[in-house]
C-alpha positions as a Python dict, from the first residue, in 0.01 Angstrom:
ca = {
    (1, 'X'): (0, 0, 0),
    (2, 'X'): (-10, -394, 129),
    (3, 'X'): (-332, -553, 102),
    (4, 'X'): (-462, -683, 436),
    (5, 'X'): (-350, -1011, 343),
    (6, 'X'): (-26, -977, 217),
    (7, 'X'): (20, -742, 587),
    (8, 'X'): (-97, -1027, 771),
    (9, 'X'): (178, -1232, 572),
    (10, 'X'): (454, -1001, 656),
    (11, 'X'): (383, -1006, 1049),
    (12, 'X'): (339, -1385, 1055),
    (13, 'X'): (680, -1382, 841),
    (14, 'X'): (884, -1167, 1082),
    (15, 'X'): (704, -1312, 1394),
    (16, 'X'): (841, -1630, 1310),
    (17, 'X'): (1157, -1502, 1207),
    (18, 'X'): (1243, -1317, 1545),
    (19, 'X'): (1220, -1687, 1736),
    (20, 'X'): (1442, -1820, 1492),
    (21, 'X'): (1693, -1497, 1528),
    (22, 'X'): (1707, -1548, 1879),
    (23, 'X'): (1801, -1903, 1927),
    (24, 'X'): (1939, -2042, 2292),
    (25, 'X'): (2301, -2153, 2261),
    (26, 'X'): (2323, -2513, 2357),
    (27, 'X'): (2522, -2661, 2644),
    (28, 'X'): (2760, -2849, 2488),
    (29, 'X'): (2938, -2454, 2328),
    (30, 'X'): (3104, -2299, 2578),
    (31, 'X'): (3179, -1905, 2676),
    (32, 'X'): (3491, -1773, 2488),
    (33, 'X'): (3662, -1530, 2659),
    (34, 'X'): (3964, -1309, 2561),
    (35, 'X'): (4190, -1269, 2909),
    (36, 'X'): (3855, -1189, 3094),
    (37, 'X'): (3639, -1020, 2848),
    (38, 'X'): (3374, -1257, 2680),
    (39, 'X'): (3388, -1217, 2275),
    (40, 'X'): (3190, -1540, 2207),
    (41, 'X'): (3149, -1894, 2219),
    (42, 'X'): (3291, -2207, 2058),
    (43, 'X'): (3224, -2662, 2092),
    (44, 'X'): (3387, -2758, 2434),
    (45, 'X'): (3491, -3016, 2229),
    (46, 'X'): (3700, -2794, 2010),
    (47, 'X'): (3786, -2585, 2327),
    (48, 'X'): (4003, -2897, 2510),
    (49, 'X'): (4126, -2982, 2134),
    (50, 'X'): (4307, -2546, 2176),
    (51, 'X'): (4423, -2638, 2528),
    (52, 'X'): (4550, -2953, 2430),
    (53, 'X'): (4743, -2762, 2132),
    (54, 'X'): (4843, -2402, 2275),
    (55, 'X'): (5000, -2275, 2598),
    (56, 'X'): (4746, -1972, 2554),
    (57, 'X'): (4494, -2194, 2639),
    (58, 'X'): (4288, -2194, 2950),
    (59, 'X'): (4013, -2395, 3079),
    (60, 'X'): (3803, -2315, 3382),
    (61, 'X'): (3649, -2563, 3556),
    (62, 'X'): (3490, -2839, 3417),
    (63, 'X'): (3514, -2689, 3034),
    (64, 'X'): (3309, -2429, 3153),
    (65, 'X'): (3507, -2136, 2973),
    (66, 'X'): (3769, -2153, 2736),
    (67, 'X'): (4040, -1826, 2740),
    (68, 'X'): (4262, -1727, 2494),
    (69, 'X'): (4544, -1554, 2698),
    (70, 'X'): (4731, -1228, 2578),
    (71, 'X'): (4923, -923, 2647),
    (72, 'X'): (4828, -694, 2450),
    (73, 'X'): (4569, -659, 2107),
    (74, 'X'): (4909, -747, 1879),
    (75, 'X'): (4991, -1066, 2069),
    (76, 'X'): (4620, -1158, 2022),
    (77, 'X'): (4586, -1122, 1649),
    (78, 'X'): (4879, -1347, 1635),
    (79, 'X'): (4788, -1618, 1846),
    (80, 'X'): (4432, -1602, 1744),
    (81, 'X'): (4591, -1634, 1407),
    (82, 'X'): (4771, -1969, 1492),
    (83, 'X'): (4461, -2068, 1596),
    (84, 'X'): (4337, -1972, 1294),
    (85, 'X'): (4606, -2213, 1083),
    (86, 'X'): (4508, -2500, 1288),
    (87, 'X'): (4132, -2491, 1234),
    (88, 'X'): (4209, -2424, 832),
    (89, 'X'): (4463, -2716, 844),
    (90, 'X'): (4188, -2940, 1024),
    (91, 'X'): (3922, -2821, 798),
    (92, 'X'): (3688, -2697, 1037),
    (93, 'X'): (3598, -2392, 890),
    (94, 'X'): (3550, -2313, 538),
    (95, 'X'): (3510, -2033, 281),
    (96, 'X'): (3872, -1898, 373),
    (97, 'X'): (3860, -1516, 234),
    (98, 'X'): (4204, -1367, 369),
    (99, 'X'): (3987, -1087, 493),
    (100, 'X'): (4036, -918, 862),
    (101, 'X'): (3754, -886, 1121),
    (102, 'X'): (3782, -723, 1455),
    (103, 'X'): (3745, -867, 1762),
    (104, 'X'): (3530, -695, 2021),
    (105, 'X'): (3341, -752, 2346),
    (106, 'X'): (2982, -890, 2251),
    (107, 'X'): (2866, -627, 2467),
    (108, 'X'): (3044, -347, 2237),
    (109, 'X'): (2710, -305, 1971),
    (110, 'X'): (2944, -38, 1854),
    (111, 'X'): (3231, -192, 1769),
    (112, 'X'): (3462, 102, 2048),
    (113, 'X'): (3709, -144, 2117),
    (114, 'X'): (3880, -350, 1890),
    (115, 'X'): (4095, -630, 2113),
    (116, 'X'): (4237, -841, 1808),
    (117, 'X'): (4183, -921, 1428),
    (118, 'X'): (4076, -1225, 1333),
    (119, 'X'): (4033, -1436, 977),
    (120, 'X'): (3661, -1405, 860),
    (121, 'X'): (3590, -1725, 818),
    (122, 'X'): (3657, -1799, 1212),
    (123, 'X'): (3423, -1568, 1317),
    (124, 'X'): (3164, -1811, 1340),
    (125, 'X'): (3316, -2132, 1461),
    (126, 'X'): (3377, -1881, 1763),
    (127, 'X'): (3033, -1708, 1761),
    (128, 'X'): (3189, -1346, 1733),
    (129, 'X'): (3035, -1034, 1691),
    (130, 'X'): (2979, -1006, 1340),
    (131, 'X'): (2856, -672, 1194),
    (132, 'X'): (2655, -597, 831),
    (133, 'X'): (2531, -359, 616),
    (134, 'X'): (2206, -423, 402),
    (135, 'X'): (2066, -171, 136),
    (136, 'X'): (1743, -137, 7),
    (137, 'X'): (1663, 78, -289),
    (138, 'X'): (1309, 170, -371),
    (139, 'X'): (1148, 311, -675),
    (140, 'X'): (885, 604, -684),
    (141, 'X'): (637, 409, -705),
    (142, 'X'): (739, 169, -439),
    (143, 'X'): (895, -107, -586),
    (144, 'X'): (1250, -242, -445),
    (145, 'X'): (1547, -368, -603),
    (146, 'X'): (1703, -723, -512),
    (147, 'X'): (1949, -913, -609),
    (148, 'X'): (2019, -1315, -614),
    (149, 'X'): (2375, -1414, -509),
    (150, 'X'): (2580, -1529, -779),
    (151, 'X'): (2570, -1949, -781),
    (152, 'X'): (2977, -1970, -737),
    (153, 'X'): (2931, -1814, -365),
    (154, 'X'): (3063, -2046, -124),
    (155, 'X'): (2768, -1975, 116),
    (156, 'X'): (2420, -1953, -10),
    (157, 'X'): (2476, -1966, -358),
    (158, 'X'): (2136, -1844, -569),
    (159, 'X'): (1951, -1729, -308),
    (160, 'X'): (1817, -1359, -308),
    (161, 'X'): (1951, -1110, -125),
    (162, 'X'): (1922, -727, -55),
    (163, 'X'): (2053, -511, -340),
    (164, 'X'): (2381, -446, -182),
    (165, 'X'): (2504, -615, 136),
    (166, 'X'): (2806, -725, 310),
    (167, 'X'): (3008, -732, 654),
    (168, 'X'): (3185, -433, 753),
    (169, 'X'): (3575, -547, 844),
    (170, 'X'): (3829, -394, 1027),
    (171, 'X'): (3917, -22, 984),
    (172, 'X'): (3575, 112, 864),
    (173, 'X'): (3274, 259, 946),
    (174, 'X'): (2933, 148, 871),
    (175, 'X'): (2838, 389, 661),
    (176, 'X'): (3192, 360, 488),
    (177, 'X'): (3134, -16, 440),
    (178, 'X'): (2780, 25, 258),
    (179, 'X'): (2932, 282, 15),
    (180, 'X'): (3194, 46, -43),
    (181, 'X'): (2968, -250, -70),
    (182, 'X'): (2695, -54, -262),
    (183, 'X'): (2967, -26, -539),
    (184, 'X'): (3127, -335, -573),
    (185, 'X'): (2789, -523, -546),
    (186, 'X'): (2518, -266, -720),
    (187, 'X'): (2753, -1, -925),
    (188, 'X'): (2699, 237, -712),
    (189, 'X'): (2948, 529, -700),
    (190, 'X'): (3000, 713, -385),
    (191, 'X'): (2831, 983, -334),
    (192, 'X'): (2513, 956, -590),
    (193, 'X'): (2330, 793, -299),
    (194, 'X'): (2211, 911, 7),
    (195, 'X'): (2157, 576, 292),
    (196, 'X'): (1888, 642, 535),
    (197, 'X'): (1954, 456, 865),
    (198, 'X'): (1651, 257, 922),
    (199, 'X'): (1749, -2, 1217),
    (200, 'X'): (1973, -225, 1385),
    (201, 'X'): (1903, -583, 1492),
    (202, 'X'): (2089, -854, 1649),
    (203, 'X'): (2084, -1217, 1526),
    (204, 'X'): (2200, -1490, 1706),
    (205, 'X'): (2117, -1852, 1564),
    (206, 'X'): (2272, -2202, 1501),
    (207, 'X'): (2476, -2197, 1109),
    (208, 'X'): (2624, -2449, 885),
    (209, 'X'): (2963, -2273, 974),
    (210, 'X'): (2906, -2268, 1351),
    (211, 'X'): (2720, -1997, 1488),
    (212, 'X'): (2618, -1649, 1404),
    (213, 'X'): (2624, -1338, 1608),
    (214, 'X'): (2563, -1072, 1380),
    (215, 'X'): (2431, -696, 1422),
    (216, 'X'): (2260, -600, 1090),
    (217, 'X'): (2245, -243, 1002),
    (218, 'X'): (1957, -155, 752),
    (219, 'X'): (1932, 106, 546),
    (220, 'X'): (1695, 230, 243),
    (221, 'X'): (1747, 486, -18),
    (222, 'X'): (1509, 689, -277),
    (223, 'X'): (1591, 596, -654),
    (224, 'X'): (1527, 700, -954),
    (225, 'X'): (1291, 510, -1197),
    (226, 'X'): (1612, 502, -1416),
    (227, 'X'): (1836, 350, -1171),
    (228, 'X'): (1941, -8, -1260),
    (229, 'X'): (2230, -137, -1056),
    (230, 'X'): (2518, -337, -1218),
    (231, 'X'): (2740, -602, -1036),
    (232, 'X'): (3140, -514, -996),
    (233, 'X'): (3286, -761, -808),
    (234, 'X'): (3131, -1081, -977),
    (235, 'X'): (2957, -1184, -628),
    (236, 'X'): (2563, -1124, -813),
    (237, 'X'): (2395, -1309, -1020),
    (238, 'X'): (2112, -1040, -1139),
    (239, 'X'): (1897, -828, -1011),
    (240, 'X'): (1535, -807, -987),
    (241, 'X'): (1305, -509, -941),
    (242, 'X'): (987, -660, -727),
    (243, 'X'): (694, -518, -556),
    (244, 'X'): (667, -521, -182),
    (245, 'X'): (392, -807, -220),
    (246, 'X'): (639, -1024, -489),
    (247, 'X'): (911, -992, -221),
    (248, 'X'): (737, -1077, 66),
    (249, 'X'): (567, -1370, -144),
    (250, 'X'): (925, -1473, -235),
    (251, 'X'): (1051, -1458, 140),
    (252, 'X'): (791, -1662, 209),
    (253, 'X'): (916, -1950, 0),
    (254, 'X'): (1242, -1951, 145),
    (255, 'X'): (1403, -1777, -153),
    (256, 'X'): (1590, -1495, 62),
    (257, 'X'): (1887, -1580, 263),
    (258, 'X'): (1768, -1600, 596),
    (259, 'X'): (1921, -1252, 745),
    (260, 'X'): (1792, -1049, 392),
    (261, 'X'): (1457, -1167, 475),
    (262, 'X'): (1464, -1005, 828),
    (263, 'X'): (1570, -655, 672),
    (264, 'X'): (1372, -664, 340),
    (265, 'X'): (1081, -773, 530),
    (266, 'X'): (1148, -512, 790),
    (267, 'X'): (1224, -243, 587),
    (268, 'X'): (877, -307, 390),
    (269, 'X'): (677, -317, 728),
    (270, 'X'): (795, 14, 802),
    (271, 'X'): (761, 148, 465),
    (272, 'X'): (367, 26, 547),
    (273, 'X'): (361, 158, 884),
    (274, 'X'): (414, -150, 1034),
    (275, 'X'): (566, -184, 1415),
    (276, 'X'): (952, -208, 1321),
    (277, 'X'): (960, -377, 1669),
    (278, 'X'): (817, -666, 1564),
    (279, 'X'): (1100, -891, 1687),
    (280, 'X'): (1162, -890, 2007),
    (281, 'X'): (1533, -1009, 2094),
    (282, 'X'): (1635, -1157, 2450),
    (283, 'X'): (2011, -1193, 2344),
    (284, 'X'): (2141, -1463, 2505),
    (285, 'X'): (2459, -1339, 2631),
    (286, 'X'): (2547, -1610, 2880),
}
């Protein structure tokens, strides 16, 4: 158990957290819609630079929507994929990882519809609907695993991070995505672990890349006190094995990536018998 002051440093940790989580876009982004369904938001600036370049292109009013125009989710992926060239070309995005995103409504919290594919690293510059998958692993006696990103990562580079975590791309599930990214990032085979749901929350917040619109989709799991996860894919530095004070002191520091402190610190607060709805969201979805 949390001792009252290291409680009263978790709520004033995730109170603050929610406001930042649930920043108001400003006015100079507009609404991005696809035909008529809105998917996100972009810089009017870079919005008149795409009508200036494609065809495709619409602007409504004075800049106060930009629409990418297609027939169908095929002629989408490739024009949003032109699109895509031109912003790599002009270097306005960065991190390039050849790795396919969907496309969906940012009212569709469950990804149903999938109207194009898109490049990662554009999701966003456009302030798409990004979706996650964070694991945390705790001991018997309640400690939890972490693990600090490895220093070559093109975003966040040394900072800790859940034990496994990653986005969940085109063509699977979430559950399917944090097996996947439970081995590649922790050694964990499929199968020897069972993921307990835990929550879903929404960020949406001002990045170095653009902005970020992402559902996160937490879940814990029981281990054993001989578990000791191994990195696969290179992406993790080491791991640590805290307790739910030395984490929450660490968060507090600014050590954490800013969306693993919002599920570690979450996941603890319920493990304490916390409110998990101690962020309240307004989702500003213009």
């Amino acid at each position: 158990m949390l001792s009252n002051s290291a409680k009263d440093l978790l709520v004033n940790l995730l109170t603050t957290l929610g406001k930042q989580a649930d920043e108001k876009v400003p006015a100079t982004r507009i609404s991005l819609f696809l035909n008529d369904i809105l998917v996100g938001h972009l810089k009017s600036r870079e919005a008149v630079f795409l009508k200036k370049t494609f065809r495709f292109i619409e602007l409504d009013g004075p800049c106060s929507r930009c629409r990418i125009l297609a027939e169908n989710p095929q002629q989408a992926s490739k024009r949003i994929a032109a699109i895509s060239q031109i912003f790599k070309q002009c270097g306005l995005v960065t991190a390039w990882r050849d790795e396919l995103l969907p496309v969906v409504s940012v009212k569709d919290f469950g990804r149903t519809t999938v109207l194009a594919e898109i490049e990662r690293a554009m999701a966003r510059p456009f302030a798409l609907s990004t979706f996650a998958v964070h694991l945390n692993p705790y001991t018997q006696d309640g400690r939890l695993w972490v693990a600090q990103r490895s220093f070559k990562k093109a975003i966040n580079p040394g900072y800790w991070d859940n034990c496994a975590a990653g986005m969940v791309p085109i063509g699977e599930t979430f559950l399917t995505a944090m097996a996947r990214e439970s081995w590649e990032e922790a050694g964990i085979e499929e199968g020897t672990l069972q993921f307990h749901f835990l929550e879903r929350h929404l960020i949406s917040r001002a990045v170095t890349e653009g902005w970020m619109f992402e559902h996160t989709i937490m879940f814990d799991a029981d281990v054993s006190d001989n578990f000791v996860p191994h990195n696969v894919d290179g992406e993790v530095e080491k791991f640590e094995l805290l307790t739910q004070e030395e984490v929450i002191q660490r968060a507090a520091i600014g050590a954490f990536t800013f969306e693993s402190s919002l599920s570690v610190l979450l996941s603890i607060a319920n493990k304490n018998g916390l409110s998990a709805d101690l962020i309240s969201y307004t989702n500003h979805l213009f």
